């Protein structure tokens, strides 16, 4: 079963993402900060990372950029989440990774996950 790491500082968003993803058959690990996500990745490499762009201290984009410097985490597929309405500027920063707008629509989330994980479970 693919393991998905969800990085978001909003506990309600983490709970919603966990509900959507576990309901679709995925194993989900939650992190409220870049530090917590780094510790999680050090313990177990996820199959996919879903990261909020707008995070305190370290943004999701900065976090993913730093991950690319480490062999253990390089190459992990990423989906970015954003509550921002102006996504054209973000598209430049997140080039190569899908960007999902909040509020998250379950079918859109699961479609993106399936595209990022070819061996995704089907329900």
Short mmCIF file of N, CA and C in Angstrom, two decimals:
data_model
loop_
_atom_site.label_atom_id
_atom_site.label_comp_id
_atom_site.label_asym_id
_atom_site.label_seq_id
_atom_site.Cartn_x
_atom_site.Cartn_y
_atom_site.Cartn_z
N UNK A 1 0.85 -1.18 0.00
CA UNK A 1 0.00 0.00 0.00
C UNK A 1 0.90 1.24 0.00
N UNK A 2 0.73 2.14 -0.95
CA UNK A 2 1.56 3.36 -1.00
C UNK A 2 1.38 4.23 0.24
N UNK A 3 2.48 4.79 0.70
CA UNK A 3 2.49 5.68 1.85
C UNK A 3 2.61 7.11 1.38
N UNK A 4 1.68 7.96 1.82
CA UNK A 4 1.65 9.37 1.42
C UNK A 4 1.91 10.23 2.64
N UNK A 5 2.87 11.12 2.53
CA UNK A 5 3.16 12.09 3.58
C UNK A 5 2.41 13.38 3.27
N UNK A 6 1.59 13.83 4.20
CA UNK A 6 0.85 15.08 4.05
C UNK A 6 1.47 16.11 4.99
N UNK A 7 1.99 17.18 4.41
CA UNK A 7 2.61 18.27 5.17
C UNK A 7 1.72 19.50 5.07
N UNK A 8 1.11 19.85 6.20
CA UNK A 8 0.24 21.03 6.25
C UNK A 8 0.17 21.49 7.70
N UNK A 9 0.24 22.80 7.92
CA UNK A 9 0.20 23.32 9.28
C UNK A 9 -1.22 23.40 9.84
N UNK A 10 -2.23 23.22 9.03
CA UNK A 10 -3.62 23.30 9.45
C UNK A 10 -4.12 21.91 9.86
N UNK A 11 -4.44 21.72 11.14
CA UNK A 11 -4.88 20.39 11.59
C UNK A 11 -6.17 19.92 10.91
N UNK A 12 -7.06 20.83 10.58
CA UNK A 12 -8.30 20.45 9.89
C UNK A 12 -7.99 19.94 8.48
N UNK A 13 -7.05 20.59 7.80
CA UNK A 13 -6.67 20.15 6.45
C UNK A 13 -5.98 18.78 6.52
N UNK A 14 -5.12 18.59 7.50
CA UNK A 14 -4.46 17.28 7.65
C UNK A 14 -5.51 16.19 7.88
N UNK A 15 -6.49 16.47 8.72
CA UNK A 15 -7.54 15.47 9.00
C UNK A 15 -8.37 15.18 7.76
N UNK A 16 -8.70 16.20 7.00
CA UNK A 16 -9.47 16.02 5.77
C UNK A 16 -8.68 15.18 4.77
N UNK A 17 -7.41 15.52 4.59
CA UNK A 17 -6.57 14.78 3.65
C UNK A 17 -6.44 13.32 4.07
N UNK A 18 -6.26 13.10 5.36
CA UNK A 18 -6.15 11.74 5.87
C UNK A 18 -7.42 10.96 5.58
N UNK A 19 -8.56 11.57 5.82
CA UNK A 19 -9.85 10.91 5.58
C UNK A 19 -10.01 10.55 4.10
N UNK A 20 -9.72 11.51 3.21
CA UNK A 20 -9.84 11.26 1.76
C UNK A 20 -8.90 10.14 1.32
N UNK A 21 -7.66 10.20 1.77
CA UNK A 21 -6.65 9.27 1.29
C UNK A 21 -6.77 7.87 1.89
N UNK A 22 -7.03 7.78 3.18
CA UNK A 22 -7.19 6.45 3.78
C UNK A 22 -8.46 5.78 3.26
N UNK A 23 -9.48 6.58 3.00
CA UNK A 23 -10.71 6.04 2.42
C UNK A 23 -10.50 5.46 1.03
N UNK A 24 -9.46 5.92 0.35
CA UNK A 24 -9.14 5.42 -0.98
C UNK A 24 -8.09 4.31 -0.93
N UNK A 25 -7.70 3.91 0.27
CA UNK A 25 -6.80 2.77 0.39
C UNK A 25 -5.33 3.09 0.55
N UNK A 26 -5.00 4.34 0.85
CA UNK A 26 -3.60 4.74 1.03
C UNK A 26 -3.24 4.76 2.51
N UNK A 27 -1.97 4.53 2.79
CA UNK A 27 -1.44 4.73 4.13
C UNK A 27 -1.00 6.19 4.19
N UNK A 28 -1.35 6.88 5.26
CA UNK A 28 -1.08 8.31 5.35
C UNK A 28 -0.27 8.62 6.61
N UNK A 29 0.76 9.44 6.43
CA UNK A 29 1.55 9.97 7.53
C UNK A 29 1.36 11.48 7.51
N UNK A 30 1.13 12.07 8.67
CA UNK A 30 0.86 13.50 8.77
C UNK A 30 2.03 14.23 9.41
N UNK A 31 2.30 15.43 8.92
CA UNK A 31 3.34 16.29 9.50
C UNK A 31 2.82 17.72 9.51
N UNK A 32 3.04 18.41 10.63
CA UNK A 32 2.56 19.78 10.78
C UNK A 32 3.63 20.81 10.47
N UNK A 33 4.87 20.37 10.25
CA UNK A 33 5.96 21.30 9.97
C UNK A 33 7.01 20.61 9.09
N UNK A 34 7.88 21.43 8.52
CA UNK A 34 8.96 20.88 7.70
C UNK A 34 9.88 20.00 8.55
N UNK A 35 10.13 20.39 9.79
CA UNK A 35 10.97 19.57 10.67
C UNK A 35 10.35 18.20 10.91
N UNK A 36 9.07 18.18 11.22
CA UNK A 36 8.38 16.91 11.44
C UNK A 36 8.39 16.06 10.18
N UNK A 37 8.20 16.68 9.03
CA UNK A 37 8.22 15.94 7.76
C UNK A 37 9.60 15.36 7.49
N UNK A 38 10.64 16.13 7.79
CA UNK A 38 12.02 15.64 7.59
C UNK A 38 12.30 14.42 8.46
N UNK A 39 11.85 14.47 9.71
CA UNK A 39 12.03 13.34 10.61
C UNK A 39 11.29 12.10 10.10
N UNK A 40 10.10 12.32 9.59
CA UNK A 40 9.30 11.22 9.05
C UNK A 40 10.00 10.59 7.86
N UNK A 41 10.52 11.42 6.97
CA UNK A 41 11.20 10.91 5.78
C UNK A 41 12.48 10.17 6.15
N UNK A 42 13.17 10.65 7.18
CA UNK A 42 14.39 9.97 7.64
C UNK A 42 14.07 8.57 8.15
N UNK A 43 12.91 8.42 8.77
CA UNK A 43 12.51 7.12 9.32
C UNK A 43 11.95 6.19 8.24
N UNK A 44 11.19 6.76 7.31
CA UNK A 44 10.56 5.95 6.26
C UNK A 44 10.27 6.83 5.05
N UNK A 45 10.84 6.46 3.93
CA UNK A 45 10.67 7.22 2.69
C UNK A 45 9.24 7.05 2.18
N UNK A 46 8.49 8.16 2.03
CA UNK A 46 7.13 8.04 1.50
C UNK A 46 7.15 7.82 -0.02
N UNK A 47 6.04 7.34 -0.53
CA UNK A 47 5.90 7.15 -1.97
C UNK A 47 5.45 8.43 -2.66
N UNK A 48 4.89 9.36 -1.89
CA UNK A 48 4.39 10.63 -2.41
C UNK A 48 4.33 11.63 -1.26
N UNK A 49 4.61 12.89 -1.59
CA UNK A 49 4.48 13.97 -0.61
C UNK A 49 3.43 14.95 -1.12
N UNK A 50 2.50 15.30 -0.25
CA UNK A 50 1.54 16.36 -0.53
C UNK A 50 1.89 17.48 0.44
N UNK A 51 2.33 18.62 -0.09
CA UNK A 51 2.85 19.71 0.75
C UNK A 51 2.11 21.01 0.51
N UNK A 52 1.70 21.64 1.60
CA UNK A 52 1.10 22.96 1.54
C UNK A 52 2.17 23.96 1.14
N UNK A 53 1.86 24.82 0.19
CA UNK A 53 2.81 25.83 -0.26
C UNK A 53 3.07 26.87 0.83
N UNK A 54 2.01 27.34 1.46
CA UNK A 54 2.11 28.43 2.43
C UNK A 54 2.20 27.88 3.85
N UNK A 55 3.44 27.70 4.30
CA UNK A 55 3.69 27.17 5.64
C UNK A 55 4.52 28.18 6.42
N UNK A 56 4.34 28.24 7.74
CA UNK A 56 5.19 29.13 8.54
C UNK A 56 6.62 28.57 8.58
N UNK A 57 7.57 29.44 8.76
CA UNK A 57 8.99 29.11 8.85
C UNK A 57 9.57 28.64 7.52
N UNK A 58 9.17 27.47 7.03
CA UNK A 58 9.69 26.93 5.77
C UNK A 58 8.50 26.60 4.88
N UNK A 59 8.44 27.22 3.71
CA UNK A 59 7.32 26.96 2.80
C UNK A 59 7.43 25.55 2.24
N UNK A 60 6.32 25.05 1.73
CA UNK A 60 6.34 23.73 1.09
C UNK A 60 7.30 23.67 -0.07
N UNK A 61 7.40 24.76 -0.83
CA UNK A 61 8.31 24.81 -1.98
C UNK A 61 9.76 24.74 -1.50
N UNK A 62 10.09 25.49 -0.46
CA UNK A 62 11.46 25.45 0.09
C UNK A 62 11.77 24.06 0.64
N UNK A 63 10.81 23.47 1.32
CA UNK A 63 11.01 22.14 1.88
C UNK A 63 11.33 21.13 0.79
N UNK A 64 10.54 21.12 -0.28
CA UNK A 64 10.75 20.17 -1.37
C UNK A 64 12.09 20.45 -2.06
N UNK A 65 12.43 21.71 -2.22
CA UNK A 65 13.71 22.06 -2.83
C UNK A 65 14.88 21.49 -2.02
N UNK A 66 14.80 21.59 -0.70
CA UNK A 66 15.84 21.04 0.17
C UNK A 66 15.89 19.51 0.09
N UNK A 67 14.73 18.89 -0.09
CA UNK A 67 14.68 17.43 -0.20
C UNK A 67 15.47 16.94 -1.41
N UNK A 68 15.43 17.70 -2.46
CA UNK A 68 16.10 17.30 -3.70
C UNK A 68 17.61 17.21 -3.54
N UNK A 69 18.13 17.78 -2.47
CA UNK A 69 19.57 17.74 -2.21
C UNK A 69 20.01 16.45 -1.53
N UNK A 70 19.08 15.62 -1.13
CA UNK A 70 19.40 14.40 -0.39
C UNK A 70 19.00 13.17 -1.20
N UNK A 71 19.92 12.24 -1.32
CA UNK A 71 19.67 11.04 -2.13
C UNK A 71 18.45 10.26 -1.64
N UNK A 72 18.25 10.19 -0.31
CA UNK A 72 17.13 9.41 0.23
C UNK A 72 15.77 9.96 -0.21
N UNK A 73 15.68 11.25 -0.40
CA UNK A 73 14.38 11.84 -0.71
C UNK A 73 14.26 12.38 -2.13
N UNK A 74 15.35 12.40 -2.87
CA UNK A 74 15.29 12.89 -4.25
C UNK A 74 14.42 11.95 -5.09
N UNK A 75 13.58 12.50 -5.89
CA UNK A 75 12.76 11.69 -6.77
C UNK A 75 11.40 11.31 -6.22
N UNK A 76 11.10 11.69 -4.99
CA UNK A 76 9.77 11.43 -4.45
C UNK A 76 8.78 12.34 -5.17
N UNK A 77 7.70 11.78 -5.73
CA UNK A 77 6.71 12.65 -6.38
C UNK A 77 6.07 13.60 -5.36
N UNK A 78 5.67 14.77 -5.85
CA UNK A 78 5.12 15.82 -4.99
C UNK A 78 3.84 16.38 -5.61
N UNK A 79 2.88 16.67 -4.76
CA UNK A 79 1.70 17.46 -5.12
C UNK A 79 1.68 18.63 -4.15
N UNK A 80 1.56 19.84 -4.67
CA UNK A 80 1.47 21.02 -3.82
C UNK A 80 0.01 21.39 -3.58
N UNK A 81 -0.27 21.88 -2.38
CA UNK A 81 -1.58 22.42 -2.02
C UNK A 81 -1.46 23.93 -1.85
N UNK A 82 -2.47 24.66 -2.28
CA UNK A 82 -2.47 26.10 -2.05
C UNK A 82 -3.87 26.62 -1.82
N UNK A 83 -3.96 27.58 -0.93
CA UNK A 83 -5.20 28.29 -0.70
C UNK A 83 -5.19 29.63 -1.42
N UNK A 84 -4.10 29.92 -2.10
CA UNK A 84 -3.94 31.19 -2.80
C UNK A 84 -4.73 31.18 -4.10
N UNK A 85 -5.31 32.32 -4.41
CA UNK A 85 -6.09 32.42 -5.64
C UNK A 85 -5.21 32.67 -6.86
N UNK A 86 -4.10 33.36 -6.67
CA UNK A 86 -3.20 33.65 -7.79
C UNK A 86 -2.20 32.51 -7.96
N UNK A 87 -2.56 31.54 -8.77
CA UNK A 87 -1.70 30.38 -8.92
C UNK A 87 -0.68 30.52 -10.04
N UNK A 88 -0.80 31.53 -10.90
CA UNK A 88 0.15 31.67 -12.01
C UNK A 88 1.56 31.92 -11.49
N UNK A 89 1.70 32.73 -10.44
CA UNK A 89 3.01 32.98 -9.85
C UNK A 89 3.55 31.71 -9.19
N UNK A 90 2.67 30.95 -8.55
CA UNK A 90 3.08 29.71 -7.93
C UNK A 90 3.51 28.67 -8.95
N UNK A 91 2.87 28.67 -10.11
CA UNK A 91 3.20 27.70 -11.13
C UNK A 91 4.68 27.79 -11.51
N UNK A 92 5.23 28.98 -11.47
CA UNK A 92 6.65 29.16 -11.79
C UNK A 92 7.50 28.49 -10.72
N UNK A 93 7.13 28.65 -9.46
CA UNK A 93 7.90 28.08 -8.34
C UNK A 93 7.75 26.57 -8.24
N UNK A 94 6.62 26.05 -8.64
CA UNK A 94 6.33 24.63 -8.47
C UNK A 94 6.44 23.86 -9.79
N UNK A 95 7.13 24.41 -10.74
CA UNK A 95 7.22 23.81 -12.07
C UNK A 95 7.61 22.33 -11.98
N UNK A 96 6.88 21.53 -12.71
CA UNK A 96 7.14 20.10 -12.72
C UNK A 96 6.30 19.32 -11.72
N UNK A 97 5.61 20.02 -10.83
CA UNK A 97 4.78 19.36 -9.83
C UNK A 97 3.35 19.89 -9.92
N UNK A 98 2.37 19.02 -9.77
CA UNK A 98 0.98 19.49 -9.81
C UNK A 98 0.64 20.38 -8.62
N UNK A 99 -0.28 21.28 -8.85
CA UNK A 99 -0.72 22.24 -7.85
C UNK A 99 -2.23 22.06 -7.66
N UNK A 100 -2.65 21.76 -6.44
CA UNK A 100 -4.05 21.52 -6.13
C UNK A 100 -4.56 22.65 -5.25
N UNK A 101 -5.65 23.28 -5.67
CA UNK A 101 -6.21 24.41 -4.93
C UNK A 101 -7.08 23.93 -3.78
N UNK A 102 -7.01 24.69 -2.69
CA UNK A 102 -7.91 24.47 -1.55
C UNK A 102 -9.14 25.32 -1.77
N UNK A 103 -10.31 24.93 -1.38
CA UNK A 103 -10.60 23.68 -0.68
C UNK A 103 -10.44 22.49 -1.61
N UNK A 104 -9.91 21.42 -1.07
CA UNK A 104 -9.60 20.23 -1.85
C UNK A 104 -10.89 19.48 -2.20
N UNK A 105 -11.00 19.15 -3.46
CA UNK A 105 -12.11 18.31 -3.94
C UNK A 105 -11.58 16.89 -4.00
N UNK A 106 -12.23 15.98 -3.32
CA UNK A 106 -11.73 14.62 -3.18
C UNK A 106 -11.41 13.96 -4.51
N UNK A 107 -12.28 14.03 -5.48
CA UNK A 107 -12.03 13.35 -6.76
C UNK A 107 -10.82 13.93 -7.48
N UNK A 108 -10.60 15.26 -7.37
CA UNK A 108 -9.43 15.88 -7.98
C UNK A 108 -8.15 15.43 -7.27
N UNK A 109 -8.19 15.38 -5.95
CA UNK A 109 -7.05 14.91 -5.18
C UNK A 109 -6.69 13.48 -5.58
N UNK A 110 -7.67 12.60 -5.58
CA UNK A 110 -7.40 11.20 -5.87
C UNK A 110 -6.94 11.00 -7.32
N UNK A 111 -7.45 11.79 -8.24
CA UNK A 111 -6.98 11.70 -9.63
C UNK A 111 -5.51 12.11 -9.73
N UNK A 112 -5.12 13.17 -9.03
CA UNK A 112 -3.71 13.59 -9.03
C UNK A 112 -2.83 12.53 -8.38
N UNK A 113 -3.28 11.98 -7.28
CA UNK A 113 -2.50 10.94 -6.60
C UNK A 113 -2.29 9.76 -7.54
N UNK A 114 -3.33 9.34 -8.22
CA UNK A 114 -3.22 8.21 -9.15
C UNK A 114 -2.24 8.50 -10.27
N UNK A 115 -2.23 9.74 -10.75
CA UNK A 115 -1.27 10.11 -11.81
C UNK A 115 0.15 10.09 -11.30
N UNK A 116 0.35 10.51 -10.06
CA UNK A 116 1.70 10.57 -9.48
C UNK A 116 2.17 9.18 -9.05
N UNK A 117 1.26 8.30 -8.72
CA UNK A 117 1.58 6.93 -8.29
C UNK A 117 0.93 5.94 -9.25
N UNK A 118 1.65 5.51 -10.26
CA UNK A 118 1.05 4.60 -11.23
C UNK A 118 0.51 3.30 -10.61
N UNK A 119 1.06 2.91 -9.47
CA UNK A 119 0.61 1.67 -8.83
C UNK A 119 -0.41 1.95 -7.74
N UNK A 120 -1.13 3.07 -7.86
CA UNK A 120 -2.10 3.47 -6.84
C UNK A 120 -3.23 2.45 -6.74
N UNK A 121 -3.74 2.24 -5.52
CA UNK A 121 -4.86 1.32 -5.37
C UNK A 121 -6.11 1.86 -6.06
N UNK A 122 -6.93 0.99 -6.53
CA UNK A 122 -8.18 1.41 -7.19
C UNK A 122 -9.33 1.03 -6.30
N UNK A 123 -10.25 1.98 -6.16
CA UNK A 123 -11.42 1.72 -5.34
C UNK A 123 -12.66 2.11 -6.06
#
